[in-house]
Tab-separated table of C-alpha atoms in Angstrom:
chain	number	residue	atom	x	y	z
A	1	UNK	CA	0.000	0.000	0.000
A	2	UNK	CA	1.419	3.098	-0.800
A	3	UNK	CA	2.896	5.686	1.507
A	4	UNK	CA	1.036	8.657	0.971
A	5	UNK	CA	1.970	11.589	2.333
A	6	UNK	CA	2.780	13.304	5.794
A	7	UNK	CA	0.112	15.226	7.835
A	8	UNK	CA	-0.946	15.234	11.564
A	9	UNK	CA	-3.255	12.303	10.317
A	10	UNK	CA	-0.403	9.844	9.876
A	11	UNK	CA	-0.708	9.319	13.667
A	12	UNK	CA	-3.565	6.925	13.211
A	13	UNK	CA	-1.371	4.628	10.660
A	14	UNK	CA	2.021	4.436	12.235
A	15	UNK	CA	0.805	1.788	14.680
A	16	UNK	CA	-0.196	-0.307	11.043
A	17	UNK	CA	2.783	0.591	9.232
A	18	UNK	CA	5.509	-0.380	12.787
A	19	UNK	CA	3.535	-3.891	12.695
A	20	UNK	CA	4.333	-3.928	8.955
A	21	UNK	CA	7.755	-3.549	9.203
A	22	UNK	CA	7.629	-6.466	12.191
A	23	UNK	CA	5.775	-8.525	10.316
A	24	UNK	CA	7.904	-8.655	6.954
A	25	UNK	CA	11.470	-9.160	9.442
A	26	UNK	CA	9.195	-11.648	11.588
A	27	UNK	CA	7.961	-13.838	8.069
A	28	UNK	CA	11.835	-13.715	7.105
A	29	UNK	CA	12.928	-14.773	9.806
A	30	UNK	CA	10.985	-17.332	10.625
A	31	UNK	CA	10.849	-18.537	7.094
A	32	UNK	CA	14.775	-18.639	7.259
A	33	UNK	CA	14.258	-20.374	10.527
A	34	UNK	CA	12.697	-23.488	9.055
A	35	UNK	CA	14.044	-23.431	5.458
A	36	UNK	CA	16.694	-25.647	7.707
A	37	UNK	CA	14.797	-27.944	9.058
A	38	UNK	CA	14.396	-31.145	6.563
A	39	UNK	CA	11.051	-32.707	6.977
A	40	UNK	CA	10.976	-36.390	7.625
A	41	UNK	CA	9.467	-37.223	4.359
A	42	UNK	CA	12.175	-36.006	2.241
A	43	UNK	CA	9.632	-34.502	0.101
A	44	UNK	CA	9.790	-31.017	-1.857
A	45	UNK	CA	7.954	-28.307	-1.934
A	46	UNK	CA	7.242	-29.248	-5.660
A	47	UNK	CA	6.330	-32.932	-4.631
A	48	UNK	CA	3.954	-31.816	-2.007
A	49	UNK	CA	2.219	-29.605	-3.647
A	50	UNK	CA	1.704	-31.950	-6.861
A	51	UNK	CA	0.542	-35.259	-4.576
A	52	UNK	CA	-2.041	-32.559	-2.953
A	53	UNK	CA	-3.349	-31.663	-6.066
A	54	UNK	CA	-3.549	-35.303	-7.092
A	55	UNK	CA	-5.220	-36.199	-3.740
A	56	UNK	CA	-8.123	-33.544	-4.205
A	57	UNK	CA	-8.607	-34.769	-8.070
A	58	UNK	CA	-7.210	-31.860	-9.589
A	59	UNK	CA	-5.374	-32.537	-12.858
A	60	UNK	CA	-5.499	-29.212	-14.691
A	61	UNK	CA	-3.020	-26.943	-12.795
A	62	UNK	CA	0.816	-27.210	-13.851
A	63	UNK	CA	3.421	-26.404	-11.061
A	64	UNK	CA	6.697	-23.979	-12.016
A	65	UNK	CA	9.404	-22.243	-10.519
A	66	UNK	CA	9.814	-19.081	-10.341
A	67	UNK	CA	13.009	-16.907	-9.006
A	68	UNK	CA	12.924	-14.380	-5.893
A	69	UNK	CA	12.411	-15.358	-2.480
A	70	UNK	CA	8.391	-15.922	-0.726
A	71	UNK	CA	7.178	-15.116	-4.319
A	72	UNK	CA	5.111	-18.389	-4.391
A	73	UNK	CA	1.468	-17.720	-5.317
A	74	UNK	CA	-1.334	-19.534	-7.917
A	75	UNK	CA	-2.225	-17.824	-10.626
A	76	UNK	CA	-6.185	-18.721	-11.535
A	77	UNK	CA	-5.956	-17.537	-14.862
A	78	UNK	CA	-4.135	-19.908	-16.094
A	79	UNK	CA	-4.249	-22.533	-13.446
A	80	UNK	CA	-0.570	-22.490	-12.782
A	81	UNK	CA	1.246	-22.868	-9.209
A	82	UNK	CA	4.521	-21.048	-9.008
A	83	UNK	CA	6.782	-21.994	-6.579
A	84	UNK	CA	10.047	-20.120	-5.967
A	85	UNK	CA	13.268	-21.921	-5.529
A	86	UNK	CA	13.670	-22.185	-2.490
A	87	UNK	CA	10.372	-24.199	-1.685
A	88	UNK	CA	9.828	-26.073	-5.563
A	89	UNK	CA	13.165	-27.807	-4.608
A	90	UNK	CA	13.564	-28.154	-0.808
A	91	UNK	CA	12.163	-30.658	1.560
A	92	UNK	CA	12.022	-28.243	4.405
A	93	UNK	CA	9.277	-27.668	6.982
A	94	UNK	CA	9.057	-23.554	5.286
A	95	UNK	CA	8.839	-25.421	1.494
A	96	UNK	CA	5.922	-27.790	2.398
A	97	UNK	CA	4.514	-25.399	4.391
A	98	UNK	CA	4.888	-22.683	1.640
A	99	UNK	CA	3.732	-25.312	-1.277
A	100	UNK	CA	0.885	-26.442	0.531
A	101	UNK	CA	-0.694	-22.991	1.065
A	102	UNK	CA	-0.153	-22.230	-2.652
A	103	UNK	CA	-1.879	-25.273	-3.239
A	104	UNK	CA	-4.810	-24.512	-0.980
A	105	UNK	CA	-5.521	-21.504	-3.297
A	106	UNK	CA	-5.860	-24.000	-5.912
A	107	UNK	CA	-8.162	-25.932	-4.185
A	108	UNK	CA	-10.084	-22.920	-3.431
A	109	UNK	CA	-10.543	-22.258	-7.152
A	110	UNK	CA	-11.432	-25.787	-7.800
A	111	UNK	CA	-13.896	-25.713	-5.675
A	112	UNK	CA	-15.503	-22.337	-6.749
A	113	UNK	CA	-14.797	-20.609	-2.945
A	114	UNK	CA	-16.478	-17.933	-2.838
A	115	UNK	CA	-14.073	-14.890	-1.085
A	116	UNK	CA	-11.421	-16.352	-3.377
A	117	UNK	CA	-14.118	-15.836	-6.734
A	118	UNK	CA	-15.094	-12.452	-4.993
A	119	UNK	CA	-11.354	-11.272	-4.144
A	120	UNK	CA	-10.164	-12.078	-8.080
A	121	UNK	CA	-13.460	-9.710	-9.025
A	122	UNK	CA	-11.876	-6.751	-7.234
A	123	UNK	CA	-8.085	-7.101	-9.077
A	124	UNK	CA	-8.755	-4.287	-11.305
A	125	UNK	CA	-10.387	-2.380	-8.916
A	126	UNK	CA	-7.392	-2.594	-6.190
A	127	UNK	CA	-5.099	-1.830	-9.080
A	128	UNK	CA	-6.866	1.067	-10.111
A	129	UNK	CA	-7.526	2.607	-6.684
A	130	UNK	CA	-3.885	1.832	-5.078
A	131	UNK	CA	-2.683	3.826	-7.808
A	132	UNK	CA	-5.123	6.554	-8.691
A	133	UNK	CA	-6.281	6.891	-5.143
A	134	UNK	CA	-3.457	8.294	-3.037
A	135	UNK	CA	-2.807	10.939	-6.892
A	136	UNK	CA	-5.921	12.046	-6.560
A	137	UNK	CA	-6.223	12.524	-2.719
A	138	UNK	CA	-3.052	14.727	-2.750
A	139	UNK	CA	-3.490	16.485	-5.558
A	140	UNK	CA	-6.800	17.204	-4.049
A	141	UNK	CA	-5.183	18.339	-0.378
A	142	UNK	CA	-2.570	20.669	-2.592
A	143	UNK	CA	-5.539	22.565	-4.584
A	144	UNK	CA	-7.824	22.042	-2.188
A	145	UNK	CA	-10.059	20.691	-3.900
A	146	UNK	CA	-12.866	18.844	-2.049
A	147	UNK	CA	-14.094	16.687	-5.076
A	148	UNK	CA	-10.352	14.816	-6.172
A	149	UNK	CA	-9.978	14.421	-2.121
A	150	UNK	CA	-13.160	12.363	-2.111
A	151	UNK	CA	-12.488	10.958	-5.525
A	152	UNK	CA	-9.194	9.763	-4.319
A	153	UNK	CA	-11.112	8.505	-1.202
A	154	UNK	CA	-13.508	6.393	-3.166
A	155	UNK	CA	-10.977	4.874	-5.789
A	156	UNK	CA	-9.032	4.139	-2.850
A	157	UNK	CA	-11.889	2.549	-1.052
A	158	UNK	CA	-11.669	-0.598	-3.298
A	159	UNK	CA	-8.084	-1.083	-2.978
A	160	UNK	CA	-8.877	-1.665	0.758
A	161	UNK	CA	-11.597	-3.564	0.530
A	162	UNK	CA	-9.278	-6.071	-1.667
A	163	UNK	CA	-7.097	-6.354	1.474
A	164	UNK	CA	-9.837	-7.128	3.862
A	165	UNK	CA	-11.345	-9.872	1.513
A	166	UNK	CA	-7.562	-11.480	1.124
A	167	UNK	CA	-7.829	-12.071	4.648
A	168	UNK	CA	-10.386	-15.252	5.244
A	169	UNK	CA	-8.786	-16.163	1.491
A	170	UNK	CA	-5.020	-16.303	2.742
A	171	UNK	CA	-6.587	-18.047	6.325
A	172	UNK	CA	-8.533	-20.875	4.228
A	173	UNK	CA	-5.875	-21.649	2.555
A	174	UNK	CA	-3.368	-22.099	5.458
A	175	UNK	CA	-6.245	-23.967	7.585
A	176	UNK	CA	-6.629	-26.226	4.652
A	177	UNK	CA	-2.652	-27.077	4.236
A	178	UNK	CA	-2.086	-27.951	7.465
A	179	UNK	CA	-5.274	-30.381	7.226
A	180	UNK	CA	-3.605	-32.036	4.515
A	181	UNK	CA	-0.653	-32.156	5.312
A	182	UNK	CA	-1.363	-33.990	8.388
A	183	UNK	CA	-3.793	-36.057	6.872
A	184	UNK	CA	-1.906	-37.734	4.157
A	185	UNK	CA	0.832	-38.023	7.111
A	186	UNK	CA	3.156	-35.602	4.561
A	187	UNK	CA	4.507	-33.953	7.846
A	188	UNK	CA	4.012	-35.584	11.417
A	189	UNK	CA	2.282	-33.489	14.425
A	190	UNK	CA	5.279	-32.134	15.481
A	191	UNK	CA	6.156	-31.064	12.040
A	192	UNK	CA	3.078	-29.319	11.867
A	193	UNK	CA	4.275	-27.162	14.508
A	194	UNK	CA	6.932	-25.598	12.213
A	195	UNK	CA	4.910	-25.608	9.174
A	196	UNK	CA	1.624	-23.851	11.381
A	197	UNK	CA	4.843	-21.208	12.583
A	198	UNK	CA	5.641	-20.243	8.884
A	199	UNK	CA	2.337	-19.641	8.002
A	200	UNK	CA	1.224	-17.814	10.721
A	201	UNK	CA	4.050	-15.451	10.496
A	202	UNK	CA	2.856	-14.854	6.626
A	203	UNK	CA	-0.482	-14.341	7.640
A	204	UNK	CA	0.658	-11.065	10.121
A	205	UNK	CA	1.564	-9.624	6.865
A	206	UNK	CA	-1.652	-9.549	5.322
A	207	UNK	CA	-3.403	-8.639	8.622
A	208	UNK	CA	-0.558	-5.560	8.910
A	209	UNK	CA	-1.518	-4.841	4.764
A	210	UNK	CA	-5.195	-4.893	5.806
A	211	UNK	CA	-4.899	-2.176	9.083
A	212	UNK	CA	-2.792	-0.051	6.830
A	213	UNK	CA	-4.977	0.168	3.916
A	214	UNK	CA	-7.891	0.953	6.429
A	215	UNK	CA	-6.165	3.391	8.422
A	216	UNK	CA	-5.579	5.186	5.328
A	217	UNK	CA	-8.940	4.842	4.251
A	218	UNK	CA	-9.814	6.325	7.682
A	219	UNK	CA	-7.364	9.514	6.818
A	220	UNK	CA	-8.446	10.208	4.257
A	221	UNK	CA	-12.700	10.250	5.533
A	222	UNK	CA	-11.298	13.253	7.676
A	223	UNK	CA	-8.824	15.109	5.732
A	224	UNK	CA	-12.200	14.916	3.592
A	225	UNK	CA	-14.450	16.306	6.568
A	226	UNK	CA	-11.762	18.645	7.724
A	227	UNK	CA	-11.677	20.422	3.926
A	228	UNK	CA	-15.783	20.378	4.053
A	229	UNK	CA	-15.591	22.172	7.639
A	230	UNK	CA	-12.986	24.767	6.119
């Protein structure tokens, strides 16, 4: 989420934007953490999440890597899973951990879930207002102009909205990778543990994402209603 720009206001988003920072050093770390511990089925991240997809009786969705580091995701569009290196090719407790979240988001499209159907409805609309939002707010506070302050406000809207909806998205698919991974006995219970660890610490980033984007949103409502009082 973008930055914006400094006022008084940006009181009521540092608390967000500290538990950002601590939440990106905390998903690093802990990532790092357990990208060294091998899991006890010797299987990758790429295995995992292939078996998983087998298990559920989906046959459609390729898996790739990709480069970078924690830039696994599933693309719907064309049913691909892309893992990055360091989980399509390691048997760590992060990699399965990692692989079988991805591949929970596949599920979720398999099975038409609904937030995830709803959340892929409002891409071009959180593109669009993440962008042209934050413009037109401050180009409306540095005219003064009441109208591109609320535009702003409103385009802006939806890209916050698509932050609040990735949340119950990002936690079925964790809930439904650990289920599975215990189930099919990929990881044991104490494995889990790690696994559970990882994705927990990625979930804080969304949740940080999500009180950022609203305290924003909530800036910007009374910059708005301080420019109508003036």
């Amino acid at each position: 989420m973008p930055f914006f720009f400094f006022d008084p206001t940006m009181i009521i988003v540092l608390p967000a934007i500290l538990l950002a920072f601590y939440a990106q050093m905390k998903i690093k770390s802990t990532f790092n953490k357990y990208l060294d511990v091998r899991a006890k089925s010797n299987m990758t991240g790429a295995d995992v999440a292939y078996q998983l997809l087998r298990n559920e009786g989906i046959y459609d969705v390729s898996i790739e890597r990709v480069s970078g580091e924690l830039t696994d995701h599933y693309d719907p569009r064309s049913k691909t899973l892309r893992l990055s290196s360091n989980v399509y090719g390691s048997n760590s407790l992060a990699a399965l951990g990692v692989a079988a979240h991805e591949t929970g988001h596949a599920i979720q499209d398999n099975v038409d879930y609904a937030p995830l159907r709803f959340r892929h409805s409002l891409v071009p609309v959180a593109n669009l207002g993440s962008q042209a939002g934050p413009f037109l707010a401050m180009i409306g506070l540095v005219f003064g102009s009441g109208f591109l302050l609320n535009l702003g406000l409103i385009f802006f809207a939806g890209a916050a909205l698509f932050q609040v909806v990735t949340l119950p998205v990002e936690f079925n698919a964790s809930s439904r990778a650990l289920k599975l991974l215990e189930k099919h006995n990929y990881l044991d219970k104490q494995e889990i543990s790690g696994a559970k660890k990882v994705l927990n610490a990625a979930a804080l980033t969304y949740v940080a994402a999500t009180l950022v984007a609203i305290g924003h949103l909530i800036r910007l409502l009374i910059l708005s209603r301080m420019m109508d009082d003036d």
